Coordinates of C-alpha atoms and ligand atoms in Angstrom, one line a residue:
M1 CA 146.9 98.9 96.9
R2 CA 150.5 99.8 96.1
A3 CA 150.5 97.3 93.3
Y4 CA 147.4 99.1 91.8
L5 CA 149.0 102.5 92.1
S6 CA 152.2 101.4 90.4
A7 CA 150.2 99.5 87.7
R8 CA 148.3 102.8 87.1
A9 CA 151.5 104.8 86.9
E10 CA 153.0 102.3 84.5
G11 CA 149.8 102.3 82.5
A12 CA 149.9 106.1 82.4
H13 CA 153.5 106.1 81.0
A14 CA 152.6 103.5 78.5
R15 CA 149.6 105.5 77.4
V16 CA 151.7 108.6 76.9
A17 CA 154.2 106.6 74.9
L18 CA 151.5 104.9 72.8
K19 CA 149.7 108.1 72.1
R20 CA 152.8 109.4 70.4
V21 CA 152.6 106.4 68.0
F22 CA 148.8 106.0 67.5
K23 CA 146.1 108.5 66.7
M24 CA 142.6 107.9 67.9
E25 CA 140.5 106.0 65.4
T26 CA 138.0 108.3 63.8
S27 CA 135.7 107.8 61.0
N28 CA 133.6 110.1 58.8
D29 CA 132.8 107.3 56.4
K30 CA 129.0 107.4 55.5
L31 CA 128.6 103.6 55.5
E32 CA 130.3 103.3 58.8
R33 CA 128.3 106.1 60.3
R34 CA 125.1 104.4 59.1
L35 CA 126.0 101.4 61.3
Y36 CA 125.9 103.7 64.3
S37 CA 122.5 105.0 63.4
H38 CA 120.6 102.1 65.0
D39 CA 120.9 99.7 67.9
L40 CA 119.2 96.3 68.4
A41 CA 115.9 97.7 67.2
P42 CA 116.6 99.6 63.9
L43 CA 114.3 102.5 63.2
P44 CA 112.6 102.7 59.8
K45 CA 114.2 105.3 57.5
E46 CA 110.9 107.3 57.6
M47 CA 111.9 108.3 61.2
D48 CA 114.8 110.4 59.7
V49 CA 112.2 113.1 59.3
I50 CA 112.1 113.5 63.1
F51 CA 115.5 112.2 64.2
K52 CA 119.0 112.7 62.9
T53 CA 120.1 109.2 63.8
M54 CA 123.3 109.2 61.7
P55 CA 126.2 110.6 63.7
D56 CA 128.4 113.2 62.0
Q57 CA 131.5 111.3 63.2
V58 CA 132.4 108.1 64.9
V59 CA 135.4 107.9 67.3
R60 CA 136.9 104.9 69.0
P61 CA 139.0 105.9 72.0
K62 CA 141.4 103.4 73.6
Y63 CA 142.2 105.4 76.8
T64 CA 140.4 107.5 79.3
E65 CA 142.5 110.5 78.2
E66 CA 141.2 110.1 74.7
V67 CA 137.6 110.1 75.9
T68 CA 138.4 113.4 77.7
Q69 CA 139.9 114.9 74.6
V70 CA 136.8 114.0 72.5
V71 CA 134.5 115.4 75.1
I72 CA 136.4 118.7 75.5
K73 CA 136.5 119.2 71.7
A74 CA 132.8 118.4 71.4
A75 CA 132.0 120.8 74.2
S76 CA 134.0 123.6 72.5
Q77 CA 132.0 123.0 69.3
N78 CA 128.7 122.5 71.2
K79 CA 128.3 119.1 69.5
P80 CA 126.2 116.2 70.9
I81 CA 128.2 113.3 72.2
V82 CA 126.6 109.8 72.2
P83 CA 128.2 107.1 74.3
R84 CA 127.9 103.7 72.7
G85 CA 128.8 100.2 73.8
A86 CA 127.8 97.3 71.6
G87 CA 124.4 98.8 70.7
T88 CA 122.5 95.7 72.0
W89 CA 119.9 97.7 73.9
G90 CA 116.7 98.3 72.0
L91 CA 115.5 101.7 73.3
G92 CA 117.7 103.9 71.2
G93 CA 120.1 105.0 74.1
S94 CA 123.1 104.8 71.9
V95 CA 121.4 106.2 68.8
P96 CA 121.8 109.9 68.0
V97 CA 118.7 112.0 67.8
K98 CA 120.4 115.0 66.4
G99 CA 123.7 113.7 65.0
G100 CA 127.0 114.6 66.7
I101 CA 129.8 112.3 67.7
S102 CA 129.2 108.7 68.4
V103 CA 131.8 107.5 71.0
D104 CA 132.3 103.8 70.4
M105 CA 133.7 102.5 73.6
T106 CA 134.4 99.0 72.4
G107 CA 138.1 99.9 71.8
M108 CA 138.5 100.4 75.5
N109 CA 138.5 96.7 76.2
K110 CA 141.4 96.1 78.6
I111 CA 141.5 94.6 82.0
L112 CA 143.6 97.1 84.0
E113 CA 144.1 95.0 87.2
I114 CA 142.9 91.9 89.0
D115 CA 143.7 92.4 92.7
E116 CA 143.6 88.8 93.9
T117 CA 144.2 89.6 97.5
N118 CA 141.4 92.2 97.9
L119 CA 139.1 90.5 95.3
I120 CA 138.8 93.5 93.1
V121 CA 139.0 93.9 89.4
T122 CA 139.4 97.1 87.4
A123 CA 138.7 97.2 83.6
Q124 CA 138.0 99.6 80.8
S125 CA 134.3 100.0 80.2
G126 CA 134.2 98.8 76.6
I127 CA 135.2 95.2 77.4
T128 CA 132.4 92.7 77.2
W129 CA 131.0 91.0 80.3
K130 CA 131.9 87.6 78.9
A131 CA 135.5 88.6 78.2
L132 CA 135.9 89.9 81.7
A133 CA 134.1 86.8 83.2
D134 CA 136.3 84.4 81.2
A135 CA 139.5 86.2 82.2
L136 CA 138.4 86.0 85.9
D137 CA 137.4 82.4 85.5
A138 CA 140.8 81.4 84.1
K139 CA 142.3 82.7 87.4
G140 CA 139.8 81.0 89.7
Y141 CA 137.5 84.0 90.2
F142 CA 133.9 84.7 89.6
L143 CA 132.0 87.7 88.2
P144 CA 128.8 87.5 90.2
C145 CA 126.4 89.0 87.7
Y146 CA 126.2 89.9 84.0
P147 CA 123.5 90.5 81.4
S148 CA 122.4 87.6 79.2
S149 CA 123.8 89.6 76.3
A150 CA 127.2 89.2 78.0
P151 CA 129.0 87.9 74.8
S152 CA 128.5 91.3 73.2
A153 CA 127.3 93.8 75.8
T154 CA 129.9 96.1 77.4
L155 CA 130.4 96.9 81.0
G156 CA 129.5 100.6 80.3
G157 CA 126.4 99.6 78.4
W158 CA 124.8 97.5 81.2
I159 CA 125.9 100.0 83.8
G160 CA 124.3 102.6 81.6
T161 CA 121.0 100.8 81.5
G162 CA 121.0 99.6 85.1
G163 CA 119.3 96.3 84.1
T164 CA 118.8 93.1 85.8
G165 CA 120.5 89.9 84.6
I166 CA 122.2 86.6 85.3
G167 CA 123.2 86.2 89.0
A168 CA 120.7 88.9 90.1
Y169 CA 118.7 86.7 92.5
K170 CA 121.7 85.9 94.7
Y171 CA 124.3 88.5 94.0
G172 CA 122.3 91.6 92.8
T173 CA 122.9 93.6 89.6
A174 CA 125.9 95.5 88.2
G175 CA 125.2 98.4 90.6
D176 CA 125.6 96.1 93.5
I177 CA 129.1 95.0 92.6
V178 CA 130.5 98.4 91.4
R179 CA 133.0 99.8 93.8
D180 CA 134.3 102.7 91.8
M181 CA 134.1 104.2 88.3
V182 CA 136.0 106.8 86.3
V183 CA 133.4 108.9 84.5
V184 CA 134.2 111.6 82.0
L185 CA 131.8 114.4 82.6
P186 CA 130.5 116.7 79.8
N187 CA 133.1 119.3 80.8
G188 CA 135.9 116.8 80.2
A189 CA 136.7 116.2 83.9
A190 CA 137.4 112.5 84.7
V191 CA 136.0 111.8 88.2
H192 CA 136.1 108.8 90.5
T193 CA 132.5 108.1 91.6
G194 CA 133.3 105.7 94.6
D195 CA 136.2 104.0 96.3
R196 CA 137.8 100.8 95.1
Y197 CA 138.3 99.4 98.6
V198 CA 135.6 101.1 100.8
P199 CA 132.1 100.0 99.8
Q200 CA 130.2 103.1 100.9
N201 CA 133.0 105.6 100.2
G202 CA 133.8 106.0 103.9
G203 CA 131.7 109.2 104.0
G204 CA 129.9 111.7 101.8
P205 CA 127.6 110.8 98.9
N206 CA 128.6 107.7 96.9
L207 CA 128.2 108.8 93.3
N208 CA 128.2 105.3 91.8
W209 CA 124.4 105.1 91.8
L210 CA 124.0 108.5 90.2
F211 CA 125.5 107.1 87.0
I212 CA 124.1 103.5 87.1
G213 CA 121.0 103.5 84.9
S214 CA 121.6 107.1 83.8
E215 CA 121.6 105.9 80.1
G216 CA 124.7 107.8 79.2
I217 CA 123.1 111.3 79.7
L218 CA 125.4 112.4 82.6
G219 CA 128.8 111.3 81.4
I220 CA 130.9 108.5 79.8
V221 CA 131.9 105.6 82.0
A222 CA 135.5 105.0 81.1
E223 CA 136.8 102.5 83.8
V224 CA 135.0 100.3 86.3
T225 CA 136.1 98.6 89.5
F226 CA 134.1 95.7 90.7
K227 CA 134.2 93.4 93.7
I228 CA 134.6 89.8 92.6
L229 CA 134.3 86.4 94.3
P230 CA 136.3 83.2 94.4
K231 CA 134.9 80.7 91.9
P232 CA 132.2 78.6 93.7
E233 CA 133.1 75.0 94.3
V234 CA 129.9 73.9 92.5
L235 CA 127.7 75.7 89.9
R236 CA 124.7 73.4 89.3
P237 CA 121.7 74.3 87.0
L238 CA 118.5 72.4 87.7
S239 CA 115.5 72.4 85.4
Y240 CA 111.8 71.8 86.2
S241 CA 109.0 71.7 83.7
F242 CA 105.4 72.7 84.4
D243 CA 102.2 72.4 82.3
H244 CA 102.0 76.2 82.1
L245 CA 104.0 79.2 83.5
S246 CA 101.2 80.0 85.9
K247 CA 101.8 76.7 87.7
F248 CA 105.3 77.8 88.6
I249 CA 104.0 80.8 90.6
P250 CA 103.0 79.1 93.8
A251 CA 106.4 77.3 93.8
L252 CA 108.2 80.6 93.4
K253 CA 106.3 82.2 96.2
K254 CA 107.3 79.4 98.4
L255 CA 110.9 79.5 97.2
T256 CA 111.3 83.2 98.1
R257 CA 110.6 82.3 101.7
T258 CA 113.2 79.7 102.1
E259 CA 117.0 79.7 102.5
V260 CA 117.4 78.3 99.0
T261 CA 119.0 81.1 97.0
P262 CA 119.8 80.2 93.4
M263 CA 122.2 82.6 91.7
H264 CA 119.7 82.7 88.8
I265 CA 116.1 81.7 88.0
M266 CA 115.0 81.9 84.4
F267 CA 111.8 80.6 82.7
S268 CA 110.5 80.2 79.2
D269 CA 107.1 79.1 77.9
K270 CA 106.1 76.5 75.4
L271 CA 106.0 78.8 72.4
H272 CA 109.6 79.8 73.0
F273 CA 110.7 76.2 72.7
D274 CA 108.4 75.6 69.7
Y275 CA 110.1 78.4 67.9
L276 CA 113.5 77.0 68.7
R277 CA 112.6 73.6 67.4
A278 CA 111.0 75.2 64.3
I279 CA 114.5 76.6 63.5
G280 CA 116.1 73.2 64.0
K281 CA 117.5 73.7 67.5
H282 CA 117.4 71.2 70.3
A283 CA 114.6 72.2 72.7
P284 CA 112.2 70.4 75.1
E285 CA 108.5 69.7 74.4
V286 CA 107.2 71.2 77.6
G287 CA 104.4 73.6 78.8
C288 CA 107.1 75.8 80.3
M289 CA 110.5 75.3 81.9
V290 CA 112.2 76.9 84.9
T291 CA 115.9 76.7 85.4
C292 CA 117.4 77.5 88.7
T293 CA 121.2 77.6 89.1
L294 CA 122.7 76.9 92.5
T295 CA 126.2 78.0 93.5
G296 CA 128.3 77.2 96.6
S297 CA 130.0 74.3 98.3
M298 CA 129.1 70.7 97.3
E299 CA 127.4 70.3 100.7
S300 CA 125.3 73.4 100.5
V301 CA 124.3 72.9 96.9
D302 CA 123.3 69.3 97.6
R303 CA 121.1 70.5 100.5
E304 CA 119.6 73.3 98.4
E305 CA 118.9 70.9 95.6
K306 CA 116.8 68.6 97.8
L307 CA 114.8 71.5 99.2
L308 CA 114.3 72.9 95.7
D309 CA 113.2 69.5 94.3
D310 CA 110.6 69.4 97.1
I311 CA 109.3 72.9 96.4
M312 CA 109.0 72.4 92.7
T313 CA 107.6 68.9 92.6
S314 CA 105.0 69.6 95.3
A315 CA 103.7 72.4 93.1
G316 CA 103.4 70.0 90.2
G317 CA 106.8 70.5 88.5
K318 CA 108.7 67.7 87.0
K319 CA 112.5 67.5 87.4
E320 CA 114.2 67.3 84.0
P321 CA 117.4 65.4 83.3
K322 CA 120.7 67.0 84.3
E323 CA 121.8 67.2 80.6
L324 CA 118.8 69.3 79.7
A325 CA 119.4 71.6 82.6
E326 CA 123.1 72.0 81.6
H327 CA 122.0 72.7 78.0
E328 CA 119.5 75.4 79.2
W329 CA 122.3 77.0 81.2
A330 CA 124.7 76.9 78.3
E331 CA 121.9 78.7 76.2
R332 CA 121.4 81.4 78.8
N333 CA 123.1 84.0 76.6
Y334 CA 121.2 83.2 73.4
E335 CA 117.5 83.8 74.1
F336 CA 116.8 85.2 70.6
R337 CA 118.1 82.4 68.5
V338 CA 114.9 82.6 66.6
R339 CA 116.3 85.6 64.9
E340 CA 118.1 83.1 62.7
L341 CA 114.8 83.1 60.7
G342 CA 116.2 86.4 59.4
V343 CA 113.6 88.6 61.2
G344 CA 113.6 90.9 64.2
A345 CA 112.5 89.7 67.6
I346 CA 110.9 92.6 69.4
P347 CA 111.0 92.2 73.2
G348 CA 108.9 94.0 75.7
E349 CA 110.5 94.1 79.2
I350 CA 108.7 94.7 82.5
L351 CA 109.5 94.3 86.2
V352 CA 106.6 93.5 88.5
P353 CA 106.1 92.5 92.1
I354 CA 106.0 88.8 92.7
D355 CA 102.4 89.0 94.2
R356 CA 101.2 90.4 90.8
F357 CA 103.0 87.8 88.7
G358 CA 99.8 85.8 88.1
A359 CA 97.7 88.8 87.2
V360 CA 100.4 90.3 84.9
L361 CA 101.0 86.9 83.2
E362 CA 97.2 86.7 82.5
G363 CA 97.2 90.3 81.3
T364 CA 100.2 89.8 79.1
E365 CA 98.6 86.7 77.4
K366 CA 95.4 88.7 76.9
L367 CA 97.3 91.6 75.4
I368 CA 99.2 89.3 73.1
G369 CA 95.8 88.0 71.9
Q370 CA 94.3 91.5 71.4
L371 CA 97.2 92.7 69.4
K372 CA 97.1 89.5 67.2
L373 CA 100.6 88.5 68.1
K374 CA 102.4 85.2 68.5
A375 CA 104.6 86.1 71.4
P376 CA 106.6 83.6 73.5
I377 CA 107.1 84.7 77.2
I378 CA 110.4 84.4 78.8
G379 CA 111.8 86.0 81.9
T380 CA 113.8 85.8 85.1
V381 CA 113.3 86.3 88.8
A382 CA 115.1 89.5 89.6
D383 CA 115.2 89.0 93.4
R384 CA 112.9 87.8 96.2
N385 CA 110.4 90.7 95.4
T386 CA 110.4 91.1 91.7
V387 CA 109.9 89.2 88.4
M388 CA 111.1 90.3 85.0
L389 CA 108.8 89.3 82.1
M390 CA 110.0 89.6 78.6
P391 CA 107.5 88.6 75.9
Y392 CA 108.8 88.9 72.4
Y393 CA 107.4 88.6 68.9
L394 CA 108.8 88.3 65.4
T395 CA 108.4 91.1 62.9
D396 CA 110.2 93.0 60.2
E397 CA 111.2 96.0 62.2
H398 CA 112.6 97.9 59.2
K399 CA 109.0 98.5 58.0
L400 CA 107.4 101.6 59.4
V401 CA 104.0 100.0 60.2
A402 CA 105.6 97.0 62.0
S403 CA 108.1 99.1 63.9
T404 CA 105.5 101.6 65.1
A405 CA 103.1 98.8 66.1
A406 CA 106.0 97.3 68.1
M407 CA 106.1 100.5 70.1
G408 CA 102.4 100.2 70.7
F409 CA 102.9 96.7 72.1
A410 CA 105.7 97.9 74.4
K411 CA 103.6 100.8 75.6
R412 CA 100.6 98.7 76.5
L413 CA 102.8 96.1 78.2
G414 CA 104.3 98.9 80.2
D415 CA 100.9 100.2 81.2
L416 CA 100.0 96.7 82.4
A417 CA 103.1 96.7 84.6
F418 CA 102.3 100.2 86.0
E419 CA 98.7 99.0 86.8
N420 CA 100.2 96.2 88.8
G421 CA 102.8 98.2 90.8
G422 CA 105.6 97.4 88.4
R423 CA 107.2 99.3 85.5
P424 CA 108.6 98.8 82.1
V425 CA 112.4 98.6 81.8
G426 CA 114.3 101.6 80.5
L427 CA 113.5 105.0 79.0
G428 CA 115.7 105.7 76.0
I429 CA 114.3 107.8 73.2
F430 CA 110.7 106.7 73.1
F431 CA 109.8 106.0 76.8
A432 CA 111.3 109.2 78.3
G433 CA 107.7 110.2 79.0
N434 CA 107.6 107.6 81.7
L435 CA 110.2 109.4 83.8
A436 CA 107.6 111.3 85.9
K437 CA 105.6 108.1 86.3
Y438 CA 108.7 106.4 87.9
R439 CA 109.9 109.2 90.0
G440 CA 106.9 111.5 90.4
K441 CA 106.8 115.1 89.2
E442 CA 109.3 116.4 91.8
G443 CA 111.6 113.4 91.3
A444 CA 111.7 114.0 87.5
A445 CA 112.4 117.7 88.1
L446 CA 115.3 116.8 90.4
I447 CA 116.8 114.5 87.7
R448 CA 116.5 117.4 85.2
T449 CA 118.2 119.8 87.7
I450 CA 121.1 117.3 88.1
K451 CA 121.4 116.9 84.3
D452 CA 121.4 120.7 83.8
A453 CA 124.0 121.1 86.6
I454 CA 126.4 118.4 85.2
D455 CA 125.7 119.2 81.5
P456 CA 124.7 122.9 81.2
Q457 CA 125.3 122.8 77.4
G458 CA 123.1 119.7 77.0
I459 CA 125.6 117.9 74.9
M460 CA 125.8 114.5 76.6
N461 CA 123.4 112.0 74.9
P462 CA 120.7 114.6 74.3
G463 CA 117.1 113.9 73.6
K464 CA 116.8 110.7 75.7
T465 CA 115.7 109.6 79.2
I466 CA 114.4 112.9 80.4
E467 CA 112.9 114.0 77.1
T468 CA 112.3 112.7 73.6
G469 CA 114.4 115.1 71.5
T470 CA 114.3 115.6 67.8
R471 CA 116.7 116.7 65.0
F472 CA 115.2 120.2 65.3
G473 CA 116.3 120.7 68.9
I474 CA 112.7 120.7 70.2
S475 CA 111.4 117.9 72.3
I476 CA 108.1 115.9 71.8
P477 CA 106.0 116.5 74.9
A478 CA 105.5 113.4 77.1
F479 CA 101.7 113.4 76.9
L480 CA 101.9 113.5 73.1
M481 CA 104.5 110.7 73.0
N482 CA 102.4 108.5 75.4
F483 CA 99.2 109.2 73.4
G484 CA 101.0 108.4 70.1
M485 CA 102.3 105.2 71.5
H486 CA 98.9 104.2 72.7
M487 CA 97.4 104.9 69.3
M488 CA 100.2 102.7 67.8
G489 CA 98.8 99.9 69.9
S490 CA 95.3 100.6 68.6
M491 CA 96.7 100.4 65.1
K492 CA 98.2 97.0 65.8
R493 CA 94.8 95.7 66.8
I494 CA 93.4 96.7 63.4
L495 CA 96.3 95.6 61.3
P496 CA 96.3 92.0 59.9
R497 CA 98.2 89.5 61.9
D498 CA 102.0 89.3 61.4
K499 CA 102.6 85.9 59.8
I500 CA 106.4 85.7 60.3
G501 CA 107.4 82.3 61.8
E502 CA 104.0 80.7 61.3
R503 CA 105.2 78.6 58.3
E504 CA 108.0 77.1 60.4
L505 CA 105.7 76.5 63.3
A506 CA 103.1 74.8 61.1
K507 CA 105.8 72.4 59.7
L508 CA 106.5 71.5 63.3
K509 CA 103.0 70.4 63.9
K510 CA 102.9 68.0 60.9
Ligands
LIG601 C1 120.2 88.7 73.6 C2 120.0 89.8 74.5 C3 120.0 89.6 75.8 C4 119.9 90.7 76.7 N1 119.9 90.5 78.0 C5 119.8 91.5 78.9 C6 119.8 91.2 80.3 O1 119.9 90.1 80.8 N2 119.7 92.3 81.2 C7 119.6 93.5 80.7 O2 119.5 94.5 81.5 N3 119.6 93.8 79.4 C8 119.7 92.8 78.5 N4 119.7 93.1 77.1 C9 119.7 94.5 76.7 C10 121.2 95.0 76.4 O3 122.0 94.0 76.0 C11 121.8 95.5 77.7 O4 121.2 96.6 78.1 C12 123.3 95.8 77.5 O5 123.9 95.8 78.7 C13 123.7 97.0 76.7 O6 125.1 97.0 76.6 P1 125.7 97.6 75.3 O7 127.2 97.6 75.4 O8 125.2 97.0 74.1 O9 125.2 99.1 75.4 P2 124.5 100.1 74.3 O10 123.3 99.4 73.7 O11 125.5 100.5 73.3 O12 124.1 101.3 75.2 C14 123.1 101.2 76.2 C15 123.0 102.6 76.9 O13 124.1 102.8 77.7 C16 124.8 104.0 77.3 N5 126.3 103.7 77.3 C17 126.9 102.7 76.7 N6 128.2 102.7 77.0 C18 128.4 103.7 77.9 C19 129.5 104.2 78.7 N7 130.7 103.7 78.5 N8 129.3 105.2 79.5 C20 128.0 105.8 79.6 N9 127.0 105.3 79.0 C21 127.1 104.3 78.1 C22 124.3 104.3 75.9 O14 124.4 105.7 75.6 C23 122.9 103.8 76.0 O15 122.1 104.7 76.5 C24 119.8 92.0 76.2 C25 119.8 92.2 74.8 C26 120.0 91.2 74.0 C27 120.0 91.4 72.5

C-alpha cells in the first residue's frame, strides 16, 4: 500500500516535470481527423448527411491530468467529447455524431504499478489488453480475462463496452476483475469508483459497475486497477470436432453441470474454417470445432481433461490432436483473418440462454438463408448460463446498400435473441433504441436521469446508447430507428446475393 502511494507521489512529480517539457498531442489535420470518423465498421459517406462523424479536433493525452484539462476546456466551450480506445468496436461508440473532440486514449499506455504481494495491477486505460497480459506474464502473473481483440483493444474500450471475452467461463469479464478506476467526469472531476484493496468498497455504493458497459457516455476511464492471479501451473487447450454445431449442445449442457471449468470455451463452424483455408491458412476440415482451455495444477487439469474427454466423446465429439488445439488457442485473437481478402467482415453478436442455444442456432441459420448470406457462425460460452453467438459475413461496408443491409442483418439477429430470452450485444449509435427493451421503460428512464445528473450539458459522447443523435442536435426516435433497421433487413432479402469470397471458396472445392 505504502509502495503504491509513494509510486503515485513520484508519478505525480514526474508528471508535473514532464508537462513542463511536453505539450499534449493535438491534431486539427483533416486526414488525421478522418481516421477518427469511423471504427471497425466504417459508415458510408452518404451517412454524413445525418451524422457529423469527423471530429473537429483529436487529442492524445498521456496523463489523467491532461484528460481533465481537455474535459474542462470542452465543457467551457460546450463541445462534445468522444472517448476513443483503438476503435475496434463496430457499433460507432467511438465515432462522433456531431463532431467535437475525439480523445484518443492510446497514448495513456503505461502500467503504473504491479503490486506483487496483494496481486493487484494498476494501469492507464489506453494500454492494450495484450500488452498488460504480456507484462504480467513476464513476472509470473496472469490476467484472468481479456477480449479476443486484445492485441489492439484498450482496457478503457472493453470496460466501456462491458463485453464478454476470453477467460469469461471461469473468471468472469472485465467488470469482475476491476477493483477501482479513476474516471474523469464531464465536469472535469477525477473520481475513484471503487477501492483497490477492498472488493466491495467496504460500504456505500460501488461505482465501478456504473461505468462498466456505459459506452463512454458518463465519463472517461483514465486508470484501472485489477485483481490478478499467479500464473497457473498448466494452461491446456483441448479441441473436439463434431459433425455440426448443434451436436455440441448436449455436451455443453452436461458440461455446465460438472466440476469441469475451462477458462474459455470457443467454437467455430465448418464455413469459418473453409474461409480460412480459402485464404491459404491452416485450418481443419471439420463440421465444427470446439476448443476448451483448462487452467490449474497439473493434477487438476489432468483430472478435468479426462472428464471433458468423456463428456465430449459420449456426445459424438472426436478429440483432435494436441497440436491442432494449440494452434486454435494461438489463433484465438484472430477470428477475422478472412478480412485478408480485402473486404469487411460484418459480425452480429448475441447472448442467449444455454437452453435456447439449439433454437437460436436453427433460427440464425434460417435467417442467414433468408438474407441470402454466406455467414460462418463462431462463438463462445460466456458462463454456465449463457452462450455468445457471432455469425459474420463478408461485404463491402463502404457501399451504402451493403452497409445498411448489414444493419438489417444485425437487427433481425437481435430480434431472434430477444425472442429467445437473450439480447444483442451493445447499443452504440444504431441500437440505442434497444435500451428500453433491455431495462424496461423505467430502467431506461433511470439511466437517462443518471446521465443528466452526471452530464447536464450532454457533452460526454452524445448521441449514443440512450439515444441515436444526429449532427443537427435532434435524436432519431427509437421506434423509427427500429422500423428503419427492420426495413433494411427486408431490403437485404430483395437484393442480389453478395458474392464476396465465393470465388475463393469455389477454388477450394476443386
Ligand atoms: C477481432 C475482434 C475481436 C473482438 N473480440 C471481442 C471480444 O472477445 N469481446 C468483446 O466484448 N468484444 C470484442 N470485440 C469488439 C471490440 O474489440 C471490443 O469491444 C474492444 O474491447 C473495444 O476496445 P477499443 O479500445 O477498440 O474501444 P473503442 O472501439 O475505441 O471504444 C469502444 C467504446 O468504449 C468507449 N471508450 C473507449 N475508451 C474509453 C475510455 N477510456 N473511457 C470511457 N469510454 C471509453 C468508446 O467511447 C466506445 O463507446 C472484438 C473486435 C474485433 C475486431
